[in-house]
Coordinates of C-alpha atoms in Angstrom, one line a residue:
M6 CA 0.3 -8.6 -16.5
R7 CA 0.8 -4.9 -16.2
T8 CA -0.9 -3.1 -19.0
D9 CA 0.1 0.4 -17.9
S10 CA 3.5 -0.2 -16.4
S11 CA 6.8 1.4 -17.3
P12 CA 9.9 -0.7 -18.2
G13 CA 11.8 -2.1 -15.2
T14 CA 15.1 -0.5 -14.4
L15 CA 16.8 -3.4 -12.6
P16 CA 18.8 -5.9 -14.5
A17 CA 18.5 -9.6 -14.1
R18 CA 20.4 -10.8 -11.0
E19 CA 23.8 -12.4 -11.5
H20 CA 26.4 -14.0 -9.3
L21 CA 29.0 -11.4 -8.2
P22 CA 32.6 -12.4 -8.9
A23 CA 35.3 -12.3 -6.3
G24 CA 36.7 -9.3 -8.1
D25 CA 40.1 -7.6 -7.6
A26 CA 41.7 -7.5 -4.2
G27 CA 41.1 -3.8 -3.9
T28 CA 37.4 -4.0 -4.6
P29 CA 35.2 -4.3 -1.4
V30 CA 32.3 -6.6 -2.1
L31 CA 30.6 -6.0 1.2
D32 CA 30.2 -2.7 3.0
V33 CA 28.8 -3.1 6.6
V34 CA 27.4 0.1 8.0
I35 CA 27.2 0.6 11.8
P36 CA 24.9 3.6 12.6
V37 CA 25.8 5.1 16.0
Y38 CA 24.7 7.9 18.3
N39 CA 26.7 8.5 21.5
E40 CA 28.2 5.0 21.5
E41 CA 31.7 5.9 22.8
K42 CA 31.9 2.9 25.0
D43 CA 30.5 0.2 22.7
L44 CA 31.8 1.4 19.4
G45 CA 35.4 0.2 19.8
P46 CA 34.7 -3.3 21.0
C47 CA 32.0 -3.7 18.3
V48 CA 34.2 -2.7 15.4
V49 CA 37.2 -4.8 16.6
R50 CA 35.0 -7.9 17.1
L51 CA 33.2 -7.4 13.7
H52 CA 36.5 -6.9 11.9
D53 CA 38.1 -10.0 13.4
H54 CA 35.0 -12.1 12.5
L55 CA 35.1 -10.8 8.8
K56 CA 38.8 -11.4 8.6
R57 CA 38.4 -15.0 9.7
T58 CA 35.2 -16.0 7.9
F59 CA 34.4 -13.7 5.0
P60 CA 35.9 -14.9 1.6
Y61 CA 35.6 -11.5 -0.1
A62 CA 37.1 -8.0 0.4
F63 CA 35.0 -6.0 2.8
R64 CA 34.7 -2.6 4.4
I65 CA 33.2 -1.4 7.8
T66 CA 31.7 2.1 7.7
I67 CA 30.9 3.9 11.0
A68 CA 27.9 6.3 10.4
D69 CA 27.9 8.8 13.2
N70 CA 24.4 10.4 13.7
A71 CA 25.5 13.7 15.2
S72 CA 26.9 12.3 18.4
T73 CA 27.6 14.8 21.2
D74 CA 30.1 12.6 23.1
T75 CA 33.5 11.3 22.0
T76 CA 32.1 8.9 19.5
P77 CA 33.5 10.8 16.5
Q78 CA 37.0 10.7 18.0
V79 CA 36.6 6.9 18.6
A80 CA 35.5 6.4 15.0
Q81 CA 38.5 8.4 13.7
R82 CA 40.9 6.4 15.8
L83 CA 39.5 3.1 14.6
E84 CA 39.7 4.3 11.0
A85 CA 43.4 5.2 11.5
E86 CA 44.2 1.8 13.2
I87 CA 42.2 -0.6 11.0
A88 CA 42.6 -0.5 7.2
E89 CA 39.1 -1.8 6.4
V90 CA 37.3 0.8 8.6
R91 CA 35.9 4.1 7.4
S92 CA 34.1 6.8 9.4
F93 CA 31.4 9.2 8.3
R94 CA 29.6 11.8 10.3
L95 CA 26.2 13.3 9.7
E96 CA 25.1 16.5 11.5
Q97 CA 21.5 15.3 11.8
K98 CA 20.1 12.4 13.7
G99 CA 18.2 9.5 12.2
R100 CA 19.2 5.9 11.5
G101 CA 17.4 5.9 8.1
R102 CA 19.1 9.1 7.1
A103 CA 22.5 7.6 7.9
L104 CA 21.9 4.4 6.0
R105 CA 20.5 6.1 3.0
T106 CA 23.4 8.6 2.8
V107 CA 26.2 6.0 3.3
W108 CA 24.6 3.3 1.1
S109 CA 24.0 5.9 -1.7
A110 CA 27.7 6.8 -1.7
S111 CA 29.1 3.3 -1.3
D112 CA 30.8 1.5 -4.2
A113 CA 30.4 -2.0 -2.7
P114 CA 27.9 -4.2 -4.6
I115 CA 26.5 -5.6 -1.3
L116 CA 25.4 -3.2 1.4
A117 CA 24.6 -4.3 4.9
Y118 CA 24.1 -2.8 8.4
M119 CA 23.9 -4.0 11.9
D120 CA 23.4 -2.4 15.4
V121 CA 26.4 -1.4 17.4
D122 CA 25.4 -3.6 20.3
L123 CA 25.9 -6.7 18.1
S124 CA 22.8 -8.3 19.6
T125 CA 22.7 -10.6 16.6
D126 CA 25.3 -13.4 16.5
L127 CA 27.8 -12.7 13.8
N128 CA 27.7 -16.2 12.5
A129 CA 24.5 -15.2 10.6
L130 CA 26.3 -12.5 8.6
L131 CA 27.7 -14.8 5.8
P132 CA 24.3 -16.6 5.4
L133 CA 22.7 -13.1 5.3
V134 CA 24.7 -11.8 2.3
A135 CA 25.4 -15.1 0.5
P136 CA 22.0 -15.1 -1.4
L137 CA 22.7 -11.5 -2.5
I138 CA 26.2 -12.4 -3.8
S139 CA 24.9 -15.5 -5.6
G140 CA 22.2 -13.5 -7.3
H141 CA 19.4 -15.5 -5.7
S142 CA 17.8 -12.5 -3.7
D143 CA 17.6 -8.8 -3.7
L144 CA 17.4 -8.1 0.0
A145 CA 18.1 -10.1 3.1
I146 CA 17.0 -9.7 6.7
G147 CA 17.7 -11.4 10.0
S148 CA 14.6 -12.7 11.7
R149 CA 14.1 -13.2 15.4
L150 CA 10.7 -14.6 14.9
A151 CA 11.6 -17.5 12.7
R152 CA 11.0 -21.0 14.1
S153 CA 14.7 -21.8 14.4
S154 CA 15.8 -18.5 15.8
R155 CA 17.2 -18.4 19.4
V156 CA 16.2 -15.2 21.1
V157 CA 16.8 -14.0 24.7
R158 CA 14.8 -10.9 25.6
G159 CA 12.2 -9.6 28.0
A160 CA 8.5 -10.1 27.7
K161 CA 7.9 -6.4 27.1
R162 CA 10.0 -6.2 24.0
E163 CA 8.8 -9.6 22.8
F164 CA 5.2 -8.4 23.0
I165 CA 6.0 -5.1 21.2
S166 CA 7.9 -6.8 18.4
R167 CA 5.3 -9.4 17.7
S168 CA 2.4 -6.9 17.9
Y169 CA 4.2 -4.6 15.4
N170 CA 4.7 -7.3 12.9
L171 CA 1.1 -8.4 13.3
I172 CA 0.1 -4.8 12.5
L173 CA 2.2 -4.9 9.4
R174 CA 0.7 -8.2 8.3
G175 CA -2.8 -7.0 8.8
S176 CA -2.5 -3.4 7.4
L177 CA 0.2 -3.7 4.7
Q178 CA -0.1 -7.4 3.9
A179 CA 3.6 -7.8 4.7
R180 CA 4.8 -11.4 4.4
F181 CA 8.3 -11.0 5.9
S182 CA 8.4 -12.0 9.6
D183 CA 10.6 -9.4 11.3
A184 CA 10.8 -5.8 10.2
Q185 CA 12.8 -4.3 13.1
C186 CA 15.8 -6.6 13.5
G187 CA 18.9 -4.5 13.1
F188 CA 20.6 -6.9 10.7
K189 CA 19.9 -6.4 7.0
A190 CA 21.6 -6.4 3.6
I191 CA 20.7 -5.2 0.1
R192 CA 22.3 -5.3 -3.4
R193 CA 23.6 -1.9 -4.5
D194 CA 21.8 -1.9 -7.8
V195 CA 18.5 -2.4 -5.9
A196 CA 19.4 0.2 -3.3
Q197 CA 20.1 2.8 -6.0
V198 CA 16.6 2.5 -7.3
L199 CA 14.8 1.7 -4.0
L200 CA 16.2 4.3 -1.6
P201 CA 14.8 7.4 -3.4
M202 CA 11.3 5.9 -2.8
V203 CA 11.8 5.6 1.0
E204 CA 10.7 8.8 2.8
D205 CA 11.4 7.9 6.5
T206 CA 14.7 9.0 8.0
G207 CA 14.4 7.2 11.3
W208 CA 13.5 3.8 12.7
F209 CA 10.6 3.2 10.2
F210 CA 13.2 3.3 7.3
D211 CA 13.6 -0.5 7.4
T212 CA 9.9 -1.3 7.3
E213 CA 9.2 1.1 4.5
M214 CA 12.1 -0.2 2.4
L215 CA 10.9 -3.8 2.9
V216 CA 7.3 -3.1 2.2
I217 CA 8.0 -1.3 -1.1
A218 CA 10.5 -4.0 -2.1
E219 CA 8.0 -6.8 -1.4
R220 CA 5.2 -5.0 -3.2
A221 CA 7.4 -4.5 -6.2
G222 CA 8.1 -8.2 -6.4
L223 CA 11.7 -8.2 -5.2
R224 CA 12.9 -11.3 -3.4
I225 CA 13.6 -11.0 0.3
H226 CA 15.7 -13.7 2.0
E227 CA 15.2 -14.3 5.7
V228 CA 17.9 -15.7 8.0
P229 CA 17.0 -17.1 11.4
V230 CA 19.3 -15.4 14.0
D231 CA 20.6 -15.9 17.5
W232 CA 19.8 -12.7 19.3
V233 CA 20.3 -11.4 22.8
D234 CA 18.5 -8.3 24.0
D235 CA 20.6 -5.3 25.0
P236 CA 19.3 -4.0 28.3
N237 CA 21.0 -0.7 27.9
S238 CA 19.3 0.2 24.6
T239 CA 18.6 3.9 24.2
V240 CA 15.6 3.4 21.8
H241 CA 12.6 5.4 23.0
I242 CA 9.9 2.8 22.6
V243 CA 6.8 5.0 22.9
K244 CA 8.1 7.6 20.5
T245 CA 9.4 5.0 18.0
A246 CA 6.1 3.1 18.1
T247 CA 4.1 6.3 17.5
D248 CA 6.2 7.3 14.5
D249 CA 6.1 3.7 13.1
L250 CA 2.3 3.7 13.2
K251 CA 2.3 7.1 11.4
G252 CA 4.6 5.5 8.8
V253 CA 2.3 2.5 8.4
W254 CA -0.6 4.8 7.7
R255 CA 1.4 6.9 5.2
V256 CA 2.8 3.9 3.3
G257 CA -0.6 2.1 3.3
K258 CA -2.3 5.3 1.9
A259 CA 0.4 5.5 -0.8
L260 CA -0.1 1.9 -1.8
A261 CA -3.9 2.2 -1.8
T262 CA -3.8 5.3 -4.1
G263 CA -1.1 3.9 -6.4
S264 CA 1.2 6.9 -5.9
L265 CA 4.3 4.7 -5.4
P266 CA 6.1 4.0 -8.7
L267 CA 6.6 0.3 -7.9
D268 CA 7.3 -0.6 -11.5
R269 CA 10.6 1.3 -11.3
V270 CA 11.9 -1.4 -8.9
A271 CA 10.5 -4.3 -10.8
R272 CA 12.8 -6.9 -12.5
P273 CA 12.7 -7.0 -16.3
F274 CA 11.1 -9.7 -18.4
G275 CA 13.0 -13.0 -18.1
D276 CA 14.2 -12.8 -14.6
D277 CA 11.0 -14.1 -13.1
P278 CA 10.2 -17.6 -14.5
R279 CA 6.5 -16.7 -14.3
D280 CA 7.1 -14.1 -17.0
R281 CA 8.8 -16.4 -19.4
D282 CA 7.2 -17.6 -22.6
I283 CA 6.7 -21.2 -21.8
Q284 CA 5.1 -23.4 -24.4
D285 CA 1.6 -24.7 -23.6
V286 CA 1.4 -22.7 -20.4
P287 CA -0.7 -19.5 -20.7
K288 CA 1.1 -16.6 -19.1
G289 CA -0.1 -15.9 -15.5
L290 CA -3.3 -17.9 -16.0
A291 CA -3.0 -19.9 -12.7
R292 CA -2.3 -16.7 -10.7
Q293 CA -5.2 -14.8 -12.3
L294 CA -7.7 -17.7 -11.8
V295 CA -6.9 -17.9 -8.1
G296 CA -7.1 -14.1 -7.7
F297 CA -10.3 -13.8 -9.7
C298 CA -11.9 -16.6 -7.7
V299 CA -11.1 -15.0 -4.4
V300 CA -12.3 -11.6 -5.6
G301 CA -15.4 -13.2 -7.1
A302 CA -16.3 -15.0 -3.9
L303 CA -16.0 -11.8 -1.9
S304 CA -17.9 -9.8 -4.5
T305 CA -20.7 -12.4 -4.5
L306 CA -21.1 -12.1 -0.8
F307 CA -21.0 -8.4 -1.0
Y308 CA -23.6 -8.5 -3.8
L309 CA -26.0 -10.8 -1.8
V310 CA -25.8 -8.5 1.2
L311 CA -26.6 -5.5 -0.9
Y312 CA -29.4 -7.3 -2.7
S313 CA -31.0 -8.3 0.6
L314 CA -30.6 -4.7 1.9
F315 CA -32.1 -3.1 -1.2
R316 CA -34.9 -5.7 -1.5
Q317 CA -36.4 -4.4 1.7
F318 CA -37.1 -1.0 0.0
C319 CA -37.7 -1.9 -3.7
G320 CA -38.6 -4.7 -6.1
S321 CA -36.4 -7.5 -7.1
Q322 CA -35.3 -6.1 -10.4
I323 CA -34.3 -2.7 -9.0
A324 CA -32.6 -4.3 -6.0
N325 CA -30.7 -6.6 -8.3
A326 CA -29.6 -3.8 -10.6
L327 CA -28.4 -1.6 -7.8
A328 CA -26.6 -4.4 -5.9
L329 CA -24.9 -5.6 -9.1
L330 CA -23.8 -2.0 -10.1
V331 CA -22.1 -1.3 -6.8
S332 CA -20.5 -4.7 -6.5
A333 CA -19.4 -4.5 -10.2
V334 CA -17.4 -1.3 -9.6
A335 CA -15.8 -2.8 -6.5
N336 CA -15.1 -6.0 -8.4
T337 CA -13.4 -4.3 -11.4
A338 CA -11.2 -2.2 -9.0
A339 CA -10.2 -5.3 -7.0
N340 CA -9.5 -7.4 -10.1
R341 CA -7.6 -4.6 -11.7
R342 CA -5.1 -4.4 -8.8
L343 CA -5.1 -7.9 -7.3
T344 CA -5.8 -10.3 -10.2
F345 CA -4.2 -8.6 -13.2
G346 CA -1.6 -6.5 -11.3
V347 CA -2.4 -3.1 -12.8
R348 CA -1.0 -0.4 -10.6
G349 CA -1.4 3.4 -10.7
R350 CA -4.3 5.5 -11.9
G351 CA -3.5 5.3 -15.6
G352 CA -6.4 3.7 -17.6
A353 CA -8.6 3.3 -14.5
V354 CA -11.5 5.2 -16.0
R355 CA -11.3 3.2 -19.2
H356 CA -11.1 -0.1 -17.2
Q357 CA -14.2 0.9 -15.1
A358 CA -16.1 1.8 -18.3
Q359 CA -15.3 -1.6 -19.8
G360 CA -16.2 -3.2 -16.5
L361 CA -19.6 -1.6 -16.7
V362 CA -20.1 -3.2 -20.1
V363 CA -19.3 -6.5 -18.5
F364 CA -21.7 -5.5 -15.7
G365 CA -24.4 -5.0 -18.3
I366 CA -23.9 -8.5 -19.6
G367 CA -24.1 -9.9 -16.1
L368 CA -27.2 -7.8 -15.4
A369 CA -28.8 -9.3 -18.5
L370 CA -28.1 -12.8 -17.3
T371 CA -29.3 -12.2 -13.7
S372 CA -32.3 -10.1 -14.7
G373 CA -33.3 -12.7 -17.3
S374 CA -33.1 -15.4 -14.7
L375 CA -35.3 -13.4 -12.3
A376 CA -37.8 -12.8 -15.1
A377 CA -37.9 -16.5 -15.9
L378 CA -38.4 -17.3 -12.2
N379 CA -41.3 -14.8 -11.9
A380 CA -42.9 -16.1 -15.0
A381 CA -42.8 -19.6 -13.6
S382 CA -44.0 -18.6 -10.1
S383 CA -46.1 -15.6 -9.2
D384 CA -44.6 -15.3 -5.6
P385 CA -41.3 -17.1 -5.3
A386 CA -39.6 -17.4 -2.0
H387 CA -36.7 -15.2 -1.1
S388 CA -34.4 -18.3 -0.8
T389 CA -35.4 -19.4 -4.3
E390 CA -34.6 -16.0 -5.6
L391 CA -31.1 -16.1 -4.0
A392 CA -30.5 -19.6 -5.4
V393 CA -31.4 -18.5 -8.9
L394 CA -29.2 -15.4 -8.6
V395 CA -26.2 -17.5 -7.4
A396 CA -26.5 -19.8 -10.4
A397 CA -26.9 -16.9 -12.8
N398 CA -23.9 -15.2 -11.2
L399 CA -21.7 -18.3 -11.6
A400 CA -22.4 -18.2 -15.3
A401 CA -21.8 -14.5 -15.4
T402 CA -18.5 -14.9 -13.5
V403 CA -17.0 -17.3 -16.0
L404 CA -17.9 -14.9 -18.8
R405 CA -16.6 -12.0 -16.8
F406 CA -13.2 -13.6 -16.3
L407 CA -12.9 -14.3 -20.0
L408 CA -13.8 -10.7 -20.9
F409 CA -11.5 -9.3 -18.3
R410 CA -8.6 -11.3 -19.6
A411 CA -9.2 -10.9 -23.3
W412 CA -10.6 -7.4 -23.4
V413 CA -10.4 -5.2 -20.3
F414 CA -6.9 -6.2 -19.1
P415 CA -5.3 -7.9 -22.1
D416 CA -1.7 -9.0 -22.4
R417 CA -1.0 -6.6 -25.2
D418 CA 2.6 -7.6 -25.8
G419 CA 1.9 -11.3 -25.8
G420 CA 4.3 -11.9 -23.0
R421 CA 7.3 -10.5 -24.9
P422 CA 8.9 -7.1 -24.4
D423 CA 8.2 -4.6 -27.1
S424 CA 10.9 -2.5 -28.8
S425 CA 10.5 0.3 -26.2
T426 CA 11.1 -1.9 -23.2
V427 CA 14.6 -1.9 -21.7
V428 CA 15.6 -5.5 -21.1
A429 CA 18.8 -6.6 -19.3
G430 CA 19.9 -9.8 -20.7
H431 CA 22.0 -12.5 -19.1
S432 CA 25.6 -12.6 -20.1
P433 CA 27.5 -15.9 -19.8
S434 CA 30.5 -14.1 -18.4
S435 CA 30.5 -12.7 -14.9
P436 CA 30.1 -8.9 -14.4
T437 CA 33.3 -7.0 -14.0
Y438 CA 34.3 -4.0 -11.9
T439 CA 36.0 -0.9 -13.3
T440 CA 37.4 2.1 -11.5
A441 CA 35.8 5.4 -12.2
P442 CA 37.4 8.8 -11.7
G443 CA 37.8 9.7 -8.1
G444 CA 38.4 6.1 -7.0
H445 CA 34.7 5.1 -7.2
Q446 CA 34.2 1.5 -8.1
Q447 CA 31.4 0.6 -10.4
Q448 CA 30.1 -2.7 -11.7
G449 CA 29.6 -2.8 -15.4
P450 CA 26.1 -4.3 -15.8
L451 CA 24.5 -2.5 -12.8
P452 CA 22.3 0.5 -13.6
H453 CA 22.9 4.0 -12.6
R454 CA 20.3 5.9 -10.6
P455 CA 17.2 6.5 -12.7
A456 CA 16.8 9.8 -14.4
H457 CA 13.7 10.6 -12.4
Q458 CA 14.9 11.7 -9.0
P459 CA 12.2 13.8 -7.3
Y460 CA 14.1 13.8 -4.0
A461 CA 17.6 14.7 -5.2
Q462 CA 17.3 18.4 -5.0
G463 CA 18.5 20.8 -2.4
S464 CA 21.8 21.6 -0.8
T465 CA 24.9 19.4 -0.9
M466 CA 27.3 18.4 1.8
T467 CA 30.9 17.0 1.4
T468 CA 32.7 14.6 3.6
Q469 CA 36.0 12.7 3.6
L470 CA 35.4 9.1 2.9
R471 CA 38.0 6.7 1.6
A472 CA 36.7 4.8 -1.3
G473 CA 38.7 1.6 -1.1
E474 CA 41.9 -0.2 -1.4
A475 CA 43.9 0.2 -4.6
A476 CA 45.2 -2.7 -6.6
D477 CA 48.8 -2.2 -5.3
G478 CA 47.6 -2.7 -1.7
T479 CA 47.7 0.9 -0.6
W480 CA 44.9 3.0 0.8
R481 CA 44.0 6.4 -0.5
D482 CA 41.5 9.1 0.5
A483 CA 38.9 10.2 -1.9
T484 CA 36.5 13.1 -1.3
M485 CA 33.0 12.0 -2.3
Q486 CA 30.1 14.4 -2.9
L487 CA 27.1 13.2 -1.0
Q488 CA 23.7 14.7 -1.7
P489 CA 20.7 14.3 0.5
V490 CA 18.0 12.2 -1.1
R491 CA 15.2 14.3 0.2
P492 CA 15.3 18.1 0.7
H493 CA 14.4 18.0 4.4
D494 CA 17.3 15.6 5.2
T495 CA 19.3 18.7 6.2
D496 CA 16.7 19.9 8.6
P497 CA 17.8 19.5 12.3
G498 CA 15.5 18.3 15.0
D499 CA 15.1 14.6 14.4
P500 CA 14.3 13.3 17.9
R501 CA 16.1 10.1 17.2

């Protein structure tokens, strides 16, 4: 239930058709920096694997991050020799910058990337993208930490990887198991909306993208992988770890303040079975009850601690009122976000005001219970007071949930989208692809980039990038205008 949310901009997922022979369904991006030795064998091996095993048309895009060796020449040679290979060069470093730029310009409905060292066994590539093609998932990641993964690497990298993922679980409540594995894929319609929300341009790009997607309710598919560590990796561990921790702090702060427009990435009504109008099943009741009970238990403990603290300096009635007031504000804020799923600051003051009314009812119940106890016994024991307060709070809790659900955070639309909500309906026919001017392939039902693009200002840069194979089997070049998503993307000096 989101009482102050904006309409979702993503359509319901559908199975992607095989499409025309000239339409690449998969675009695999390989970001590189000074990889003149490994780039050629990597691309040849990947191309051979896709030719033998992948049932759809594909493309391999080499994204050069301002290499200073002969990597650009190697990429151009591969592009000339292999029809499905494209090369693209950026003048600034940063893996995240490269992925955002190439993914934003790609016409393929499924976008993926992998590291140039091919540490991940390529047999996991088809299982990685299959859930995206079928419409089951929005993003897919390879996981080296899954139970059935087979990983060969040193103790140092194992410790760093597991520690980093524990930090993500503890600080950002991430539920995906491996944020750093260089083996990921995303649907293009999701990327068009999600990428403008990702600020990082380096190695934290993956983590930020996954955290935002997960918080927005998108489905992330994990694939166990076979992975062998590359001993010649050029990643600067200390620098990368420091920047990642700064990114964790920045994203955690944004999530806590509600500054991320997560509703922009949310799926519309009807795609999530929990949002459907199912007869005799109240919408979201089970989820709300569980969340409310958890928040209520923590709030009760918080209240009892405060009451015991205030009781040392004042009487029972004043201590009860103060403890209940502080815990009620925290309880309303927690239920607003965790139980009823209201994000952002809109309506927060009104919700707190209504919560204080509910607090007043709870205060009347608990104060009345204390008054009755004092009338029955002139000097009741502290343990007796606590027992009476627990019983009174249980009654107040039930009433609080009913008031929260029916009055403070009501389901105003009755579980159905109103006339102002944009809903993408399911069509029995498969989506089709059309060719736009300039050779750019577009899928009919997929949305365009949302009108609100706070990061799409600044200078532009142009590069030569062939858009795909034509229906007659020939290849043609098309100049595509690529625009940095964030203004500072054109700034030099990225240490990675």
